[in-house]
Steps between C-alpha positions, in 0.01 A plus 500: 500500500662821381395794715484834323468859617323607816153624407374607840524459875244489779515469877575127489605402149680597180372432149745408223457463126530148361369565147207671329250255649625432851651668806659365815372632830757428771431554869763650721564396862433132441124514444346188342286547189382140469174558690386749238524256209190290574295807593581684177445184296163449668394861443610491138293186443207681665529786251641759738759734344841397634831472312552169324754273665803407297708183522690503829856385414685243713753770588232727650543611859216462753433873466473494119191510281498511120201708397338642190654828396225759521497817293327811626508749786406420854167637611694725737695653212177557309332663800795733558519596132126567482443230238268330751274707725411427862149374423625268227785380719275435798252310285783294352646407839157419643422286197827308525431423865140399427607272215772342713252426775279303264775238483444229765782422738740241368575331834276634776198285591306813603253576217515871584876525451649628178846554352634831634775717356559714812712757315275611215578865435573707187869411478408130481272539199651512150278659236575294189339529159293192588380640833624530857724226644556458875859430605691420822320215674757470778245576774222279370289303747151356518241661723215751519477745206438787743860470620625550144282808458620639832863445407473674163321796659752524783803491268362794300399685816855475634620697199210744531586594859873533440577873464846421365377272220490666155184304408311573823241728340431257214483209743244679717277565200532137396436350842206735555349370177595137550396428859127568448508257208667235715271570794198433278624152406354205692591561866717800412797574728405398855699652785650164598648448154634854487665437838646173369637681193654768724669238716640324194634828363662578833685168486615551139882495517544694175344819637696779665416623851355815344266294282397282792424810701235603246293181528269614780416825322451311173262255668302792641469649152372171356253457788367853447430422134308179566214671686 
């Protein structure tokens, strides 16, 4: 496997070019990518928009995934450029969550459980010519859809309440538009799931102390928008 140029980096992983069709996503700090393979394969078979999985070579490390090379901006880039407005973006995120939560859990015996992304925000949506594709399934679990909705809302709210963040104003407009849509779905965003999402964010080792310090205020913002 010949690894080409670095295409991008996130909090946990780097993405390298392999060829025109495939990229290598490689986790840093020893994270294992193998648990994502069956989830993404299952979602793809269910018709949910995830990157296609490429052949995983024998030389691959535990933190490696060969994935379809996607072409297009992230939803975040499109929101910041004005190519996508807040109402369109909120509707798109809400729709992606709703569609995901129609997919039954793969393993859980609880009929109410669904596949959860738990990190679905604009930077994890690629707007391709064939439609949006959801990336980065490193946090995926199975459980109540309300937790997924709470997590997406809380992630955006953290940006919205951060006075030092350059996208704070845009994030507040987006979260203010999105949360009522999420709150109207099924059982909405109950307080217990918002509290669970806040606890999970607090324990996230990739966040700085400054980011962690915004979680309580972010949760208050989300709660105020659900009533």
